[in-house]
Amino acid sequence: MVLKLHTLLKIKCGDFMSGQIADYKNSYLSGNLKEDIAFFKDIFKRDVILRVKEISARKEVPFDCALVYMDGMTDSEQINEAIIRPLLTQNVNNESGSITDYIGKQILFARDVKQKEIVADMLEGILYGEALLLIDGSKQALMMDVKGFRTRGINEPQEERILQGPREGFEEAALLNLAMLRRKLLTPDFCTEMFRVGRRSSTAVFVCYLGTLANEKILEKLKKKIQKIDIDGILDTNYIIELIKEKGSPIFKTSGLTERPDVVAARLLEGRIAIVVDGTPMVATIPYLFCENFQSDEDYYQNYLLSSAERLLRYFCFFLSISIPAVFIALSTFHRALLPTPFVISVMQLRGGVPFTPMTECVVMILVFEILKEAGIRMSQNLGHALSIVGGLVVGQAAVEARIISSPILIIVALSGIAGLMLPRLKSAVFYFRIGFVALSSVLGLYGYFLGLIFLLFYVFSLNSFGIDYTISLKKANIQSLKDTLFRLPWSYMVYRPVFNKNKVRKGNKK
């Protein structure tokens, strides 16, 4: 019966079924080495990197076996020294019991040897860089960890550079990223759980947390959402973030995203949960609060007075970047009486001969600024610098001299754009609200601006991240919650963690 079932499954595999590992959950080995080898070759018949090495051991107890692995994903030295050499040189003396169990425990030198019965588990291991040992006469196989695929190496993240603090960043291999977190959190309380997500990619997704700190309700909610994901493949952490995010939060981020192990470790120590996806250096953290958009990694590695001043400056720059164009348009168009007369005269003289309305000028310049910024990022480093100079000086000056754009609008939009660069985590929010405020101010003046400001406040205060209020540190403001929100006090004063974790005491014996 087993042989017939195996043959039927093999025929289905040749037709490719749906091309998913789940297709083989009810498939088992036949026990006949030749048939099992043919079975795996048929599954990967269009994959040229599959390697099958047949081995014949002729010692006291002769047996035949075959090693199945993916070339380029395994360490050839480990395969030779930990698997092939022992099989050919060691004597197998197993008078009773399973030969598979004896070889796995007594013969092989591989660091992690597991017995597998289901073909789906074997395929998952092979595709993740492990080697499979098929043994003639056995319906069980041995799976060995001999991963050896090359990685990029540990470097400082380009987008999160700091002057003081650790210089290492995550890379694409999830296991190395977990090891970097483990190095920073030398405690058995550090927990990791793995999920396979993606019908075709079967990507490893790890959920990391500190067991005595993480909120169990948030953790269970996250795990349920990850298990419900139904998609062909996961190639980056943002896939997960978009599929599990809360409704009503398309503009502001409700999940943190970083390439720095020290940042993730710090957030885990505050009771947050991290999501590590294999194949990408970006790690997500939840819950994510509004105040985190204004925090920098370097705030905690330098003097608290300097950190506090810089953090307050970021809040001011957020307000500045979304407000300056709108307020200028409202005052220069509808409320000129609020401005000094010499200033109004100067602005009107500089606008002489410009054919467009202030709103049109402002929107066009905002879009041009965004185009130049994106082009500078996408192009090579040297060309990007040259483009910024040409766009900012030559094109801007030429547009003003040609009377296409007035110089006050150019100055206002440039100042707004530079202030927005202080807030990379709020890039999309700054852009959308800047445009929205300009549109409202062009129609209703300052009334439109304040209407937009009220909408912004209501919108931000209505958001939540996995059931935690997005602005909980401001809604329930007290001395402790403000110690690391608008500014940063010394560590000796920050006794408590954020309110959403189980153990709120960070230091000392306070309760």
mmCIF file with all atom_site columns, N, CA and C in Angstrom, residues 456-482:
data_model
loop_
_atom_site.group_PDB
_atom_site.id
_atom_site.type_symbol
_atom_site.label_atom_id
_atom_site.label_alt_id
_atom_site.label_comp_id
_atom_site.label_asym_id
_atom_site.label_entity_id
_atom_site.label_seq_id
_atom_site.pdbx_PDB_ins_code
_atom_site.Cartn_x
_atom_site.Cartn_y
_atom_site.Cartn_z
_atom_site.occupancy
_atom_site.B_iso_or_equiv
_atom_site.pdbx_formal_charge
_atom_site.auth_seq_id
_atom_site.auth_comp_id
_atom_site.auth_asym_id
_atom_site.auth_atom_id
_atom_site.pdbx_PDB_model_num
ATOM 1  N N  . LEU A 1 456 ? -6.049 66.720 12.092 1.00 0.00 ? 456 LEU A N  1
ATOM 2  C CA . LEU A 1 456 ? -4.803 65.989 12.375 1.00 0.00 ? 456 LEU A CA 1
ATOM 3  C C  . LEU A 1 456 ? -4.788 65.487 13.810 1.00 0.00 ? 456 LEU A C  1
ATOM 4  N N  . LEU A 1 457 ? -5.167 66.354 14.756 1.00 0.00 ? 457 LEU A N  1
ATOM 5  C CA . LEU A 1 457 ? -5.161 65.956 16.172 1.00 0.00 ? 457 LEU A CA 1
ATOM 6  C C  . LEU A 1 457 ? -6.159 64.844 16.435 1.00 0.00 ? 457 LEU A C  1
ATOM 7  N N  . PHE A 1 458 ? -7.378 64.962 15.883 1.00 0.00 ? 458 PHE A N  1
ATOM 8  C CA . PHE A 1 458 ? -8.385 63.922 16.074 1.00 0.00 ? 458 PHE A CA 1
ATOM 9  C C  . PHE A 1 458 ? -7.929 62.607 15.432 1.00 0.00 ? 458 PHE A C  1
ATOM 10 N N  . TYR A 1 459 ? -7.316 62.711 14.267 1.00 0.00 ? 459 TYR A N  1
ATOM 11 C CA . TYR A 1 459 ? -6.871 61.507 13.559 1.00 0.00 ? 459 TYR A CA 1
ATOM 12 C C  . TYR A 1 459 ? -5.772 60.778 14.335 1.00 0.00 ? 459 TYR A C  1
ATOM 13 N N  . VAL A 1 460 ? -4.780 61.528 14.799 1.00 0.00 ? 460 VAL A N  1
ATOM 14 C CA . VAL A 1 460 ? -3.668 60.910 15.534 1.00 0.00 ? 460 VAL A CA 1
ATOM 15 C C  . VAL A 1 460 ? -4.162 60.290 16.834 1.00 0.00 ? 460 VAL A C  1
ATOM 16 N N  . PHE A 1 461 ? -5.029 60.996 17.552 1.00 0.00 ? 461 PHE A N  1
ATOM 17 C CA . PHE A 1 461 ? -5.510 60.487 18.836 1.00 0.00 ? 461 PHE A CA 1
ATOM 18 C C  . PHE A 1 461 ? -6.502 59.340 18.682 1.00 0.00 ? 461 PHE A C  1
ATOM 19 N N  . SER A 1 462 ? -6.980 59.099 17.465 1.00 0.00 ? 462 SER A N  1
ATOM 20 C CA . SER A 1 462 ? -7.922 57.982 17.252 1.00 0.00 ? 462 SER A CA 1
ATOM 21 C C  . SER A 1 462 ? -7.215 56.684 16.875 1.00 0.00 ? 462 SER A C  1
ATOM 22 N N  . LEU A 1 463 ? -5.930 56.760 16.572 1.00 0.00 ? 463 LEU A N  1
ATOM 23 C CA . LEU A 1 463 ? -5.209 55.574 16.123 1.00 0.00 ? 463 LEU A CA 1
ATOM 24 C C  . LEU A 1 463 ? -4.802 54.697 17.297 1.00 0.00 ? 463 LEU A C  1
ATOM 25 N N  . ASN A 1 464 ? -4.570 53.419 16.969 1.00 0.00 ? 464 ASN A N  1
ATOM 26 C CA . ASN A 1 464 ? -4.030 52.499 17.966 1.00 0.00 ? 464 ASN A CA 1
ATOM 27 C C  . ASN A 1 464 ? -3.115 51.495 17.281 1.00 0.00 ? 464 ASN A C  1
ATOM 28 N N  . SER A 1 465 ? -2.232 50.940 18.039 1.00 0.00 ? 465 SER A N  1
ATOM 29 C CA . SER A 1 465 ? -1.301 49.930 17.537 1.00 0.00 ? 465 SER A CA 1
ATOM 30 C C  . SER A 1 465 ? -1.494 48.660 18.347 1.00 0.00 ? 465 SER A C  1
ATOM 31 N N  . PHE A 1 466 ? -2.170 47.681 17.750 1.00 0.00 ? 466 PHE A N  1
ATOM 32 C CA . PHE A 1 466 ? -2.478 46.406 18.397 1.00 0.00 ? 466 PHE A CA 1
ATOM 33 C C  . PHE A 1 466 ? -3.181 46.613 19.733 1.00 0.00 ? 466 PHE A C  1
ATOM 34 N N  . GLY A 1 467 ? -4.196 47.474 19.697 1.00 0.00 ? 467 GLY A N  1
ATOM 35 C CA . GLY A 1 467 ? -5.015 47.691 20.879 1.00 0.00 ? 467 GLY A CA 1
ATOM 36 C C  . GLY A 1 467 ? -4.463 48.707 21.857 1.00 0.00 ? 467 GLY A C  1
ATOM 37 N N  . ILE A 1 468 ? -3.252 49.218 21.611 1.00 0.00 ? 468 ILE A N  1
ATOM 38 C CA . ILE A 1 468 ? -2.653 50.230 22.489 1.00 0.00 ? 468 ILE A CA 1
ATOM 39 C C  . ILE A 1 468 ? -2.828 51.597 21.838 1.00 0.00 ? 468 ILE A C  1
ATOM 40 N N  . ASP A 1 469 ? -3.324 52.561 22.610 1.00 0.00 ? 469 ASP A N  1
ATOM 41 C CA . ASP A 1 469 ? -3.510 53.919 22.077 1.00 0.00 ? 469 ASP A CA 1
ATOM 42 C C  . ASP A 1 469 ? -2.211 54.448 21.503 1.00 0.00 ? 469 ASP A C  1
ATOM 43 N N  . TYR A 1 470 ? -2.284 54.971 20.284 1.00 0.00 ? 470 TYR A N  1
ATOM 44 C CA . TYR A 1 470 ? -1.104 55.491 19.583 1.00 0.00 ? 470 TYR A CA 1
ATOM 45 C C  . TYR A 1 470 ? -0.458 56.642 20.358 1.00 0.00 ? 470 TYR A C  1
ATOM 46 N N  . THR A 1 471 ? -1.260 57.382 21.108 1.00 0.00 ? 471 THR A N  1
ATOM 47 C CA . THR A 1 471 ? -0.761 58.537 21.868 1.00 0.00 ? 471 THR A CA 1
ATOM 48 C C  . THR A 1 471 ? -0.968 58.326 23.365 1.00 0.00 ? 471 THR A C  1
ATOM 49 N N  . ILE A 1 472 ? -0.779 57.094 23.818 1.00 0.00 ? 472 ILE A N  1
ATOM 50 C CA . ILE A 1 472 ? -1.050 56.775 25.229 1.00 0.00 ? 472 ILE A CA 1
ATOM 51 C C  . ILE A 1 472 ? -0.166 57.575 26.173 1.00 0.00 ? 472 ILE A C  1
ATOM 52 N N  . SER A 1 473 ? 1.055  57.904 25.732 1.00 0.00 ? 473 SER A N  1
ATOM 53 C CA . SER A 1 473 ? 1.967  58.671 26.579 1.00 0.00 ? 473 SER A CA 1
ATOM 54 C C  . SER A 1 473 ? 1.519  60.114 26.727 1.00 0.00 ? 473 SER A C  1
ATOM 55 N N  . LEU A 1 474 ? 0.637  60.592 25.830 1.00 0.00 ? 474 LEU A N  1
ATOM 56 C CA . LEU A 1 474 ? 0.113  61.961 25.918 1.00 0.00 ? 474 LEU A CA 1
ATOM 57 C C  . LEU A 1 474 ? -1.296 61.975 26.505 1.00 0.00 ? 474 LEU A C  1
ATOM 58 N N  . LYS A 1 475 ? -2.084 60.946 26.192 1.00 0.00 ? 475 LYS A N  1
ATOM 59 C CA . LYS A 1 475 ? -3.442 60.879 26.734 1.00 0.00 ? 475 LYS A CA 1
ATOM 60 C C  . LYS A 1 475 ? -3.423 60.717 28.251 1.00 0.00 ? 475 LYS A C  1
ATOM 61 N N  . LYS A 1 476 ? -2.550 59.810 28.706 1.00 0.00 ? 476 LYS A N  1
ATOM 62 C CA . LYS A 1 476 ? -2.428 59.562 30.145 1.00 0.00 ? 476 LYS A CA 1
ATOM 63 C C  . LYS A 1 476 ? -1.135 60.192 30.651 1.00 0.00 ? 476 LYS A C  1
ATOM 64 N N  . ALA A 1 477 ? -0.985 61.458 30.333 1.00 0.00 ? 477 ALA A N  1
ATOM 65 C CA . ALA A 1 477 ? 0.269  62.146 30.650 1.00 0.00 ? 477 ALA A CA 1
ATOM 66 C C  . ALA A 1 477 ? 0.473  62.262 32.157 1.00 0.00 ? 477 ALA A C  1
ATOM 67 N N  . ASN A 1 478 ? 1.633  61.853 32.596 1.00 0.00 ? 478 ASN A N  1
ATOM 68 C CA . ASN A 1 478 ? 2.069  62.068 33.978 1.00 0.00 ? 478 ASN A CA 1
ATOM 69 C C  . ASN A 1 478 ? 3.578  62.254 33.957 1.00 0.00 ? 478 ASN A C  1
ATOM 70 N N  . ILE A 1 479 ? 4.138  62.460 35.124 1.00 0.00 ? 479 ILE A N  1
ATOM 71 C CA . ILE A 1 479 ? 5.571  62.750 35.185 1.00 0.00 ? 479 ILE A CA 1
ATOM 72 C C  . ILE A 1 479 ? 6.385  61.614 34.577 1.00 0.00 ? 479 ILE A C  1
ATOM 73 N N  . GLN A 1 480 ? 5.994  60.364 34.881 1.00 0.00 ? 480 GLN A N  1
ATOM 74 C CA . GLN A 1 480 ? 6.758  59.227 34.390 1.00 0.00 ? 480 GLN A CA 1
ATOM 75 C C  . GLN A 1 480 ? 6.649  59.065 32.869 1.00 0.00 ? 480 GLN A C  1
ATOM 76 N N  . SER A 1 481 ? 5.436  59.245 32.323 1.00 0.00 ? 481 SER A N  1
ATOM 77 C CA . SER A 1 481 ? 5.249  59.046 30.882 1.00 0.00 ? 481 SER A CA 1
ATOM 78 C C  . SER A 1 481 ? 5.934  60.126 30.058 1.00 0.00 ? 481 SER A C  1
ATOM 79 N N  . LEU A 1 482 ? 6.121  61.313 30.639 1.00 0.00 ? 482 LEU A N  1
ATOM 80 C CA . LEU A 1 482 ? 6.743  62.418 29.908 1.00 0.00 ? 482 LEU A CA 1
ATOM 81 C C  . LEU A 1 482 ? 8.269  62.403 30.003 1.00 0.00 ? 482 LEU A C  1
#
